[in-house]
GROMACS .gro file of C-alpha atoms in nm:
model
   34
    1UNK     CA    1  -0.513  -1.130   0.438
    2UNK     CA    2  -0.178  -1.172   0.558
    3UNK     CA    3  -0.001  -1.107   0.182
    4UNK     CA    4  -0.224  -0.807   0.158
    5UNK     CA    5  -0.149  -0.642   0.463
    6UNK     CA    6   0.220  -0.731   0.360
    7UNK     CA    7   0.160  -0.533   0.075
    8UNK     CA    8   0.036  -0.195   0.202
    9UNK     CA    9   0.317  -0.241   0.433
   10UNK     CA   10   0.579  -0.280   0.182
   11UNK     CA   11   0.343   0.011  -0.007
   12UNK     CA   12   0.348   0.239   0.271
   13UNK     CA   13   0.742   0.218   0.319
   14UNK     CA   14   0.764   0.284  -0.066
   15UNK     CA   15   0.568   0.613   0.036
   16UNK     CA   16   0.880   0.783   0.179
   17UNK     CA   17   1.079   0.709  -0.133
   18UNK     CA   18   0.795   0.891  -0.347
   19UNK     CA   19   0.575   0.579  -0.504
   20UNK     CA   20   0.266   0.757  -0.486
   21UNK     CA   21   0.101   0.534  -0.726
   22UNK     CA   22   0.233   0.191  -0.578
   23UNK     CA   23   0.070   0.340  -0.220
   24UNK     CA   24  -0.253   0.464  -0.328
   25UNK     CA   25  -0.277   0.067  -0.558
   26UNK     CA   26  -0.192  -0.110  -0.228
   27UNK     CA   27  -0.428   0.103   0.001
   28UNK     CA   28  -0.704   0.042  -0.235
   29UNK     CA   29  -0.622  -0.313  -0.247
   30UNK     CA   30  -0.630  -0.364   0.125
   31UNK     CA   31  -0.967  -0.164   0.163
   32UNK     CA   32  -0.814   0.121   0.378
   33UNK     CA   33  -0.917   0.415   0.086
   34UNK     CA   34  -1.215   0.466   0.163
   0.00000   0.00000   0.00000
């Protein structure tokens, strides 16, 4: 759990600098698009 949540973290920072698709991969990943 811990590496996931590190990666929507990491995912959502990479939101301000535009990654759409590396945020919406990551949020999917951690089971928060639903």
């Amino acid at each position: 759990m811990e590496k996931i949540t590190a990666l929507a973290i990491v995912c959502l920072e990479a939101k301000y600098l535009q990654n759409v698709g590396c945020q919406l991969e990551a949020l999917s990943l951690a089971g928060y698009c639903e």
